[in-house]
CSV table of C-alpha atoms in Angstrom, one decimal:
chain,number,residue,atom,x,y,z
H,1,UNK,CA,3.7,28.8,-29.0
H,2,UNK,CA,2.3,26.0,-26.9
H,3,UNK,CA,2.0,22.4,-28.1
H,4,UNK,CA,-1.8,23.0,-28.3
H,5,UNK,CA,-1.4,25.7,-30.9
H,6,UNK,CA,1.1,23.9,-32.9
H,7,UNK,CA,-0.7,20.5,-33.4
H,8,UNK,CA,-4.2,21.8,-33.2
H,9,UNK,CA,-6.3,20.3,-36.0
H,10,UNK,CA,-8.0,23.1,-38.0
H,11,UNK,CA,-10.9,21.1,-39.4
H,12,UNK,CA,-13.0,18.3,-38.1
H,13,UNK,CA,-11.9,16.1,-41.0
H,14,UNK,CA,-8.2,16.6,-40.2
H,15,UNK,CA,-8.9,15.9,-36.6
H,16,UNK,CA,-10.6,12.5,-37.1
H,17,UNK,CA,-8.2,11.4,-39.9
H,18,UNK,CA,-5.3,12.3,-37.6
H,19,UNK,CA,-6.8,10.3,-34.7
H,20,UNK,CA,-7.6,7.4,-37.0
H,21,UNK,CA,-4.0,7.3,-38.4
H,22,UNK,CA,-2.6,7.5,-34.9
H,23,UNK,CA,-4.8,4.5,-33.9
H,24,UNK,CA,-3.6,2.4,-36.8
H,25,UNK,CA,0.1,3.2,-36.1
H,26,UNK,CA,-0.4,2.3,-32.5
H,27,UNK,CA,-1.9,-1.1,-33.2
H,28,UNK,CA,0.8,-1.9,-35.8
H,29,UNK,CA,3.6,-0.9,-33.4
H,30,UNK,CA,2.0,-2.9,-30.6
H,31,UNK,CA,1.6,-6.0,-32.8
H,32,UNK,CA,5.2,-5.9,-34.0
H,33,UNK,CA,6.8,-5.0,-30.7
H,34,UNK,CA,7.9,-8.5,-29.6
H,35,UNK,CA,9.1,-9.6,-33.0
H,36,UNK,CA,11.0,-6.4,-33.6
H,37,UNK,CA,13.0,-6.6,-30.4
H,38,UNK,CA,13.6,-10.4,-30.7
H,39,UNK,CA,15.0,-9.7,-34.2
H,40,UNK,CA,17.2,-6.8,-33.0
H,41,UNK,CA,18.6,-8.5,-29.9
H,42,UNK,CA,19.0,-12.0,-31.5
H,43,UNK,CA,19.7,-11.5,-35.2
H,44,UNK,CA,21.4,-8.1,-35.2
H,45,UNK,CA,23.2,-7.9,-31.8
H,46,UNK,CA,23.7,-11.6,-31.7
H,47,UNK,CA,22.8,-12.4,-28.1
H,48,UNK,CA,21.7,-15.8,-27.1
H,49,UNK,CA,18.1,-15.5,-26.0
H,50,UNK,CA,18.4,-18.5,-23.7
H,51,UNK,CA,21.3,-17.0,-21.8
H,52,UNK,CA,20.7,-14.8,-18.7
H,53,UNK,CA,22.1,-11.7,-20.4
H,54,UNK,CA,20.2,-12.2,-23.6
H,55,UNK,CA,16.8,-12.9,-21.9
H,56,UNK,CA,17.4,-10.1,-19.4
H,57,UNK,CA,18.2,-7.5,-22.2
H,58,UNK,CA,15.3,-8.7,-24.4
H,59,UNK,CA,12.9,-8.5,-21.4
H,60,UNK,CA,14.1,-4.9,-20.6
H,61,UNK,CA,13.8,-3.4,-24.1
H,62,UNK,CA,10.7,-5.2,-25.3
H,63,UNK,CA,8.9,-4.6,-22.0
H,64,UNK,CA,9.9,-0.9,-21.9
H,65,UNK,CA,8.5,-0.4,-25.4
H,66,UNK,CA,5.3,-2.4,-24.7
H,67,UNK,CA,4.6,-0.5,-21.5
H,68,UNK,CA,5.3,2.8,-23.1
H,69,UNK,CA,2.8,2.0,-25.9
H,70,UNK,CA,0.1,0.9,-23.5
H,71,UNK,CA,0.6,4.0,-21.4
H,72,UNK,CA,0.3,6.4,-24.3
H,73,UNK,CA,-2.8,4.7,-25.6
H,74,UNK,CA,-4.7,4.4,-22.3
H,75,UNK,CA,-3.7,7.7,-20.8
H,76,UNK,CA,-4.9,9.5,-23.9
H,77,UNK,CA,-8.2,7.7,-24.0
H,78,UNK,CA,-8.8,8.1,-20.3
H,79,UNK,CA,-7.9,11.8,-20.3
H,80,UNK,CA,-10.3,12.5,-23.2
H,81,UNK,CA,-13.1,10.6,-21.5
H,82,UNK,CA,-12.4,12.2,-18.2
H,83,UNK,CA,-12.6,15.7,-19.7
H,84,UNK,CA,-16.3,15.2,-19.6
H,85,UNK,CA,-16.2,15.0,-15.8
H,86,UNK,CA,-14.8,17.6,-13.3
H,87,UNK,CA,-14.1,17.7,-9.6
H,88,UNK,CA,-16.8,20.4,-9.4
H,89,UNK,CA,-19.4,18.2,-10.9
H,90,UNK,CA,-18.3,15.3,-8.6
H,91,UNK,CA,-18.7,17.5,-5.5
H,92,UNK,CA,-22.1,18.7,-6.7
H,93,UNK,CA,-23.2,15.0,-7.1
H,94,UNK,CA,-21.9,14.1,-3.6
H,95,UNK,CA,-23.3,17.1,-1.8
H,96,UNK,CA,-26.2,16.1,0.5
H,97,UNK,CA,-25.6,12.3,0.0
H,98,UNK,CA,-25.7,10.3,3.1
H,99,UNK,CA,-23.0,7.9,4.2
H,100,UNK,CA,-23.3,4.5,2.6
H,101,UNK,CA,-24.6,5.4,-0.8
H,102,UNK,CA,-22.4,8.5,-0.7
H,103,UNK,CA,-19.3,6.3,-0.1
H,104,UNK,CA,-20.2,4.0,-3.1
H,105,UNK,CA,-20.7,7.1,-5.3
H,106,UNK,CA,-17.6,8.7,-4.1
H,107,UNK,CA,-15.5,5.6,-4.9
H,108,UNK,CA,-16.9,5.3,-8.4
H,109,UNK,CA,-16.5,9.0,-9.0
H,110,UNK,CA,-12.9,8.8,-7.7
H,111,UNK,CA,-12.1,6.6,-10.6
H,112,UNK,CA,-13.6,8.7,-13.4
H,113,UNK,CA,-13.0,12.2,-12.1
H,114,UNK,CA,-9.9,13.9,-13.5
H,115,UNK,CA,-7.8,14.4,-10.4
H,116,UNK,CA,-4.2,14.2,-9.3
H,117,UNK,CA,-3.2,13.6,-5.7
H,118,UNK,CA,-1.3,16.9,-5.9
H,119,UNK,CA,-4.7,18.5,-5.6
H,120,UNK,CA,-5.8,16.3,-2.7
H,121,UNK,CA,-5.6,19.2,-0.2
H,122,UNK,CA,-7.7,21.8,-2.0
H,123,UNK,CA,-10.2,19.1,-3.0
H,124,UNK,CA,-10.4,17.9,0.6
H,125,UNK,CA,-11.1,21.4,1.8
H,126,UNK,CA,-13.6,22.0,-1.0
H,127,UNK,CA,-15.5,18.8,-0.3
H,128,UNK,CA,-15.7,19.1,3.5
H,129,UNK,CA,-16.4,22.8,3.6
H,130,UNK,CA,-19.2,22.2,1.1
H,131,UNK,CA,-20.8,19.7,3.5
H,132,UNK,CA,-19.7,16.4,2.0
H,133,UNK,CA,-19.2,14.0,4.9
H,134,UNK,CA,-15.7,13.2,6.0
H,135,UNK,CA,-15.9,9.5,5.3
H,136,UNK,CA,-17.4,10.1,1.8
H,137,UNK,CA,-14.6,12.5,1.0
H,138,UNK,CA,-12.0,9.9,2.1
H,139,UNK,CA,-13.6,7.3,-0.1
H,140,UNK,CA,-13.0,9.6,-3.0
H,141,UNK,CA,-9.4,10.2,-2.0
H,142,UNK,CA,-8.7,6.5,-1.6
H,143,UNK,CA,-10.3,5.4,-4.9
H,144,UNK,CA,-8.7,8.1,-7.0
H,145,UNK,CA,-5.1,7.0,-6.8
H,146,UNK,CA,-5.9,3.3,-6.2
H,147,UNK,CA,-7.9,2.7,-9.3
H,148,UNK,CA,-6.0,4.8,-11.8
H,149,UNK,CA,-5.5,4.7,-15.5
H,150,UNK,CA,-1.8,3.8,-15.4
H,151,UNK,CA,-2.5,0.7,-13.2
H,152,UNK,CA,-5.4,-0.4,-15.4
H,153,UNK,CA,-3.4,0.0,-18.6
H,154,UNK,CA,-0.5,-2.0,-17.3
H,155,UNK,CA,-2.5,-4.8,-15.6
H,156,UNK,CA,-4.6,-5.2,-18.8
H,157,UNK,CA,-1.5,-5.4,-21.0
H,158,UNK,CA,0.3,-7.9,-18.8
H,159,UNK,CA,-2.4,-10.1,-17.3
H,160,UNK,CA,-5.5,-9.6,-19.4
H,161,UNK,CA,-9.0,-8.7,-18.4
H,162,UNK,CA,-9.5,-11.0,-15.5
H,163,UNK,CA,-7.0,-9.7,-13.0
H,164,UNK,CA,-7.7,-6.1,-14.2
H,165,UNK,CA,-11.4,-6.5,-13.4
H,166,UNK,CA,-10.5,-8.0,-10.0
H,167,UNK,CA,-8.2,-5.2,-9.2
H,168,UNK,CA,-10.8,-2.5,-10.1
H,169,UNK,CA,-13.5,-4.3,-8.1
H,170,UNK,CA,-11.2,-4.8,-5.1
H,171,UNK,CA,-10.0,-1.1,-5.3
H,172,UNK,CA,-13.6,0.1,-5.3
H,173,UNK,CA,-14.6,-2.1,-2.4
H,174,UNK,CA,-11.6,-1.0,-0.3
H,175,UNK,CA,-12.4,2.7,-1.0
H,176,UNK,CA,-16.1,2.2,0.0
H,177,UNK,CA,-15.5,0.1,3.1
H,178,UNK,CA,-12.5,2.1,4.4
H,179,UNK,CA,-14.3,5.5,3.8
H,180,UNK,CA,-17.4,4.2,5.4
H,181,UNK,CA,-15.5,2.9,8.5
H,182,UNK,CA,-13.6,6.1,8.9
H,183,UNK,CA,-16.8,8.0,8.7
H,184,UNK,CA,-18.4,5.8,11.4
H,185,UNK,CA,-15.4,6.5,13.7
H,186,UNK,CA,-16.4,10.2,14.0
H,187,UNK,CA,-12.9,11.6,13.4
H,188,UNK,CA,-13.9,15.1,12.6
H,189,UNK,CA,-12.1,16.4,15.7
H,190,UNK,CA,-8.8,15.4,14.0
H,191,UNK,CA,-9.5,17.5,11.0
H,192,UNK,CA,-7.7,20.9,11.2
H,193,UNK,CA,-10.4,23.4,12.3
H,194,UNK,CA,-9.7,25.9,9.5
H,195,UNK,CA,-11.2,23.4,7.0
H,196,UNK,CA,-14.6,23.7,8.5
H,197,UNK,CA,-14.2,27.5,8.8
H,198,UNK,CA,-13.3,27.9,5.2
H,199,UNK,CA,-16.0,29.9,3.4
H,200,UNK,CA,-16.4,28.9,-0.2
H,201,UNK,CA,-16.6,32.2,-2.0
H,202,UNK,CA,-17.2,33.2,-5.6
H,203,UNK,CA,-18.9,31.3,-8.3
H,204,UNK,CA,-17.8,27.8,-9.2
H,205,UNK,CA,-16.0,27.5,-12.5
H,206,UNK,CA,-16.6,24.1,-14.0
H,207,UNK,CA,-13.2,23.5,-15.4
H,208,UNK,CA,-14.2,21.2,-18.2
H,209,UNK,CA,-17.7,22.3,-19.2
H,210,UNK,CA,-16.9,24.5,-22.2
H,211,UNK,CA,-14.3,22.5,-23.9
H,212,UNK,CA,-14.3,21.6,-27.6
H,213,UNK,CA,-13.3,18.3,-29.1
H,214,UNK,CA,-10.0,19.9,-30.1
H,215,UNK,CA,-9.4,21.0,-26.5
H,216,UNK,CA,-10.1,17.5,-25.2
H,217,UNK,CA,-7.9,15.8,-27.7
H,218,UNK,CA,-5.2,18.4,-26.9
H,219,UNK,CA,-5.5,17.7,-23.2
H,220,UNK,CA,-5.1,14.0,-23.9
H,221,UNK,CA,-1.9,14.6,-25.9
H,222,UNK,CA,-0.5,16.9,-23.2
H,223,UNK,CA,-1.5,14.6,-20.4
H,224,UNK,CA,0.4,11.7,-22.0
H,225,UNK,CA,3.5,13.9,-22.1
H,226,UNK,CA,3.0,15.2,-18.5
H,227,UNK,CA,2.5,11.7,-17.0
H,228,UNK,CA,5.3,10.1,-19.0
H,229,UNK,CA,7.7,12.9,-18.0
H,230,UNK,CA,6.7,12.3,-14.4
H,231,UNK,CA,6.9,8.5,-14.2
H,232,UNK,CA,9.7,7.6,-16.6
H,233,UNK,CA,12.4,7.3,-13.9
H,234,UNK,CA,10.2,5.0,-11.8
H,235,UNK,CA,9.4,3.0,-15.0
H,236,UNK,CA,13.1,2.5,-15.9
H,237,UNK,CA,14.1,1.5,-12.4
H,238,UNK,CA,11.1,-0.9,-12.2
H,239,UNK,CA,11.8,-2.5,-15.5
H,240,UNK,CA,15.6,-2.6,-14.8
H,241,UNK,CA,15.0,-4.4,-11.5
H,242,UNK,CA,12.5,-6.6,-13.2
H,243,UNK,CA,15.1,-7.5,-15.8
H,244,UNK,CA,17.7,-8.3,-13.2
H,245,UNK,CA,15.3,-10.6,-11.2
H,246,UNK,CA,14.1,-12.1,-14.5
H,247,UNK,CA,17.6,-13.1,-15.6
H,248,UNK,CA,19.5,-13.6,-12.4
H,249,UNK,CA,17.4,-14.4,-9.3
H,250,UNK,CA,17.3,-18.1,-8.6
H,251,UNK,CA,14.0,-19.5,-9.7
H,252,UNK,CA,12.7,-20.6,-6.3
H,253,UNK,CA,14.1,-17.7,-4.2
H,254,UNK,CA,11.0,-15.6,-4.0
H,255,UNK,CA,8.6,-18.5,-3.7
H,256,UNK,CA,10.6,-19.8,-0.7
H,257,UNK,CA,10.3,-16.6,1.2
H,258,UNK,CA,7.1,-15.0,0.0
H,259,UNK,CA,5.2,-17.8,-1.7
H,260,UNK,CA,2.1,-19.6,-0.5
H,261,UNK,CA,4.1,-21.3,2.3
H,262,UNK,CA,4.5,-18.0,4.2
H,263,UNK,CA,1.2,-17.0,5.8
H,264,UNK,CA,2.6,-13.5,6.5
H,265,UNK,CA,3.6,-12.8,2.9
H,266,UNK,CA,0.7,-10.4,2.2
H,267,UNK,CA,1.2,-8.6,5.5
H,268,UNK,CA,4.8,-8.1,4.8
H,269,UNK,CA,4.2,-7.1,1.2
H,270,UNK,CA,1.7,-4.4,2.3
H,271,UNK,CA,4.1,-3.2,5.1
H,272,UNK,CA,6.9,-2.8,2.5
H,273,UNK,CA,4.5,-1.2,0.0
H,274,UNK,CA,3.0,1.6,2.1
H,275,UNK,CA,6.0,3.8,2.7
H,276,UNK,CA,7.3,3.2,-0.8
H,277,UNK,CA,6.8,6.1,-3.1
H,278,UNK,CA,6.4,4.9,-6.6
H,279,UNK,CA,3.5,4.5,-8.9
H,280,UNK,CA,1.9,1.7,-10.9
H,281,UNK,CA,4.4,2.2,-13.7
H,282,UNK,CA,7.3,1.4,-11.4
H,283,UNK,CA,5.7,-1.5,-9.6
H,284,UNK,CA,4.1,-3.3,-12.5
H,285,UNK,CA,7.2,-4.6,-14.1
H,286,UNK,CA,8.2,-6.1,-10.8
H,287,UNK,CA,4.8,-7.6,-10.3
H,288,UNK,CA,5.0,-9.3,-13.7
H,289,UNK,CA,8.4,-10.8,-13.0
H,290,UNK,CA,7.6,-11.9,-9.5
H,291,UNK,CA,4.4,-13.5,-10.9
H,292,UNK,CA,6.5,-15.4,-13.5
H,293,UNK,CA,8.7,-16.5,-10.6
H,294,UNK,CA,5.7,-18.1,-8.9
H,295,UNK,CA,4.4,-15.6,-6.4
H,296,UNK,CA,0.6,-15.6,-5.9
H,297,UNK,CA,-1.4,-12.8,-7.5
H,298,UNK,CA,-3.1,-11.7,-4.3
H,299,UNK,CA,0.2,-10.9,-2.6
H,300,UNK,CA,1.4,-9.0,-5.7
H,301,UNK,CA,-1.8,-7.0,-6.1
H,302,UNK,CA,-1.8,-6.1,-2.4
H,303,UNK,CA,1.8,-4.9,-2.7
H,304,UNK,CA,0.9,-2.8,-5.7
H,305,UNK,CA,-2.2,-1.3,-4.1
H,306,UNK,CA,-0.2,-0.4,-1.0
H,307,UNK,CA,2.4,1.4,-3.1
H,308,UNK,CA,-0.1,3.4,-5.2
H,309,UNK,CA,-2.8,4.1,-2.6
H,310,UNK,CA,-0.6,5.1,0.3
H,311,UNK,CA,2.7,7.0,0.3
H,312,UNK,CA,4.7,9.1,2.6
H,313,UNK,CA,4.7,12.2,0.4
H,314,UNK,CA,0.9,12.1,0.2
H,315,UNK,CA,0.6,11.8,4.0
H,316,UNK,CA,2.9,14.8,4.4
H,317,UNK,CA,0.6,16.7,2.0
H,318,UNK,CA,-2.5,15.7,3.9
H,319,UNK,CA,-1.0,16.7,7.2
H,320,UNK,CA,-2.0,20.3,6.2
H,321,UNK,CA,-5.6,19.4,6.7
H,322,UNK,CA,-5.5,16.2,8.9
H,323,UNK,CA,-4.0,15.7,12.3
H,324,UNK,CA,-1.6,12.8,12.8
H,325,UNK,CA,-4.1,10.5,14.6
H,326,UNK,CA,-6.5,10.7,11.6
H,327,UNK,CA,-3.7,10.1,9.1
H,328,UNK,CA,-2.6,7.1,11.1
H,329,UNK,CA,-6.2,5.8,11.3
H,330,UNK,CA,-6.5,6.4,7.5
H,331,UNK,CA,-3.4,4.5,6.7
H,332,UNK,CA,-4.3,1.6,9.1
H,333,UNK,CA,-7.9,1.2,7.8
H,334,UNK,CA,-6.9,1.4,4.2
H,335,UNK,CA,-3.9,-0.9,4.8
H,336,UNK,CA,-6.1,-3.5,6.5
H,337,UNK,CA,-8.5,-3.4,3.6
H,338,UNK,CA,-5.6,-4.1,1.2
H,339,UNK,CA,-4.3,-6.9,3.3
H,340,UNK,CA,-7.8,-8.5,3.4
H,341,UNK,CA,-8.1,-8.3,-0.3
H,342,UNK,CA,-4.6,-9.8,-0.7
H,343,UNK,CA,-5.5,-12.9,1.4
H,344,UNK,CA,-8.9,-13.2,-0.3
H,345,UNK,CA,-7.3,-13.2,-3.8
H,346,UNK,CA,-4.7,-15.7,-2.7
H,347,UNK,CA,-7.5,-18.0,-1.4
H,348,UNK,CA,-9.7,-17.8,-4.5
H,349,UNK,CA,-7.2,-17.5,-7.4
H,350,UNK,CA,-5.5,-20.8,-8.2
H,351,UNK,CA,-1.9,-20.1,-9.2
A,1,UNK,CA,-6.2,44.8,-12.6
A,2,UNK,CA,-5.0,42.3,-9.9
A,3,UNK,CA,-4.3,38.8,-11.2
A,4,UNK,CA,-3.8,36.0,-8.7
A,5,UNK,CA,-2.3,32.7,-9.5
A,6,UNK,CA,-3.6,30.0,-7.2
A,7,UNK,CA,-1.5,26.9,-6.5
A,8,UNK,CA,1.1,25.6,-4.2
A,9,UNK,CA,4.1,25.9,-6.5
A,10,UNK,CA,3.6,22.9,-8.7
A,11,UNK,CA,4.8,23.0,-12.3
A,12,UNK,CA,1.2,23.8,-13.5
A,13,UNK,CA,1.2,27.1,-11.5
A,14,UNK,CA,4.4,28.2,-13.0
A,15,UNK,CA,3.1,27.5,-16.5
A,16,UNK,CA,-0.1,29.2,-15.8
A,17,UNK,CA,1.7,32.3,-14.6
A,18,UNK,CA,3.9,32.3,-17.7
A,19,UNK,CA,1.0,32.1,-20.2
A,20,UNK,CA,-1.0,34.7,-18.2
A,21,UNK,CA,1.9,37.1,-18.2
A,22,UNK,CA,2.3,36.6,-21.9
A,23,UNK,CA,-1.4,37.2,-22.5
A,24,UNK,CA,-1.5,40.3,-20.3
A,25,UNK,CA,1.6,41.5,-22.2
A,26,UNK,CA,0.0,41.0,-25.6
A,27,UNK,CA,-3.1,42.9,-24.4
A,28,UNK,CA,-0.9,45.7,-22.9
A,29,UNK,CA,-2.7,45.3,-19.6
A,30,UNK,CA,-1.4,47.0,-16.5
A,31,UNK,CA,-1.7,44.0,-14.3
A,32,UNK,CA,-0.4,43.2,-10.9
A,33,UNK,CA,0.5,39.6,-10.3
A,34,UNK,CA,0.1,37.8,-6.9
A,35,UNK,CA,0.7,34.2,-5.9
A,36,UNK,CA,-1.7,32.5,-3.6
A,37,UNK,CA,-0.2,29.4,-2.0
A,38,UNK,CA,-2.3,29.0,1.1
A,39,UNK,CA,-4.6,26.0,0.8
A,40,UNK,CA,-7.4,27.6,2.8
A,41,UNK,CA,-7.3,30.7,0.6
A,42,UNK,CA,-7.2,28.6,-2.6
A,43,UNK,CA,-10.2,26.5,-1.5
A,44,UNK,CA,-11.9,29.7,-0.5
A,45,UNK,CA,-12.0,30.8,-4.1
A,46,UNK,CA,-13.8,27.5,-5.0
A,47,UNK,CA,-10.7,25.9,-6.6
A,48,UNK,CA,-10.5,22.1,-6.0
A,49,UNK,CA,-8.0,21.4,-8.7
A,50,UNK,CA,-4.9,23.6,-9.0
A,51,UNK,CA,-3.9,25.8,-10.7
A,52,UNK,CA,-6.5,28.5,-10.5
A,53,UNK,CA,-6.7,32.0,-12.1
A,54,UNK,CA,-8.4,34.8,-10.3
A,55,UNK,CA,-8.9,38.3,-11.8
A,56,UNK,CA,-10.0,41.1,-9.5
A,57,UNK,CA,-11.3,38.5,-7.0
A,58,UNK,CA,-13.3,36.6,-9.6
A,59,UNK,CA,-12.3,33.0,-10.3
A,60,UNK,CA,-12.1,32.7,-14.1
A,61,UNK,CA,-10.4,29.4,-14.6
A,62,UNK,CA,-9.2,26.3,-12.7
A,63,UNK,CA,-7.9,22.8,-13.1
A,64,UNK,CA,-5.9,23.2,-16.2
A,65,UNK,CA,-3.2,25.2,-17.9
A,66,UNK,CA,-4.8,27.0,-20.8
A,67,UNK,CA,-3.0,28.4,-23.9
A,68,UNK,CA,-1.9,32.0,-24.1
A,69,UNK,CA,-4.7,32.6,-26.6
A,70,UNK,CA,-7.4,31.2,-24.2
A,71,UNK,CA,-6.2,33.5,-21.4
A,72,UNK,CA,-6.2,36.4,-23.8
A,73,UNK,CA,-9.8,35.7,-24.6
A,74,UNK,CA,-10.6,35.5,-20.9
A,75,UNK,CA,-8.7,38.7,-20.0
A,76,UNK,CA,-9.8,40.9,-22.9
A,77,UNK,CA,-13.4,41.6,-21.8
A,78,UNK,CA,-12.3,42.1,-18.2
A,79,UNK,CA,-9.7,44.7,-19.2
A,80,UNK,CA,-12.0,47.7,-19.5
């Protein structure tokens, strides 16, 4: 029996009572998180919280628990909301749209459409073969991983609404501008020819149209499990590294090399971030610690965007449909957009 | 009945094949299973989010892993 059949609520009443109870439990746990771990590490284990070891350990455990709670809450809500959208509907909305407006819509839809980059290739073929312009399709493919629920959950939990809104806005602008630029460059000759020759057969099944509330809630629960199973190693490594830097790195180490004094800091951060394969969950704990150590927000957000938007495995996947010159151009244009945003943020956000 | 599982070998495709085999077994269907991993072919069926389920060349489901009961409901009317 699948999870769906085991925890499925049988009546509407039970479903809403269950959801309500889960919400209350979530808020209580979130409110008590910091106090609980301080009590455990300090009063029970007896570590000195002003020592390196004590503060490092406390950071590690309380941050892990806090991030876990945020992820569970936001992934669930986002999955349920997204179950009202589908890639099929997105394509239908983008079909026949010209560049410009099409890029803006594609970036927005990239954020709210349920989509995983593992489906980037069939989605790419489906969009392009259905006549959605190349640049518009790329706007969608850039926005989807860049502005994702994990990044939003973590940014919001750690830095509040301001930096989160900036991040979402910047991500959308990058996706629109990069997609539009790539469309203008007329790169169709570097798309594998079979993409244009693919005939879309059969009727289109809207994957989310006929779902009930139970189905949607169920998908939310399962998606939380799926994503957590996928990202926990990155998360632990990220928090672990964060804890080490938090407790042991000399206070001015990072500021000296990557702070405002170094005009190349954003460029270097993006250069390091592009090939790195991690996700927002692995990067965010580092971002938080480095921010505490005095690095400017623009450099850090640019680093995170480079990590989540562009990665080696995704490029290898896209190689099935795109020829190397187009992949290189794609990375270069998107990377430049991220660098520009990094410098812009550093210029406008006072540290 | 020919049942095709569309997907490039991700965990979802394996799960979809498992529940579909269970459902076909419960219905006592004489079904032949095939895997479609070629992206061009997958997109050709109209699938943009793997995994996809095709029964006798008709796409019946895509984008998620259903429960065994849901697949049973899909397969039952197609069995005759």
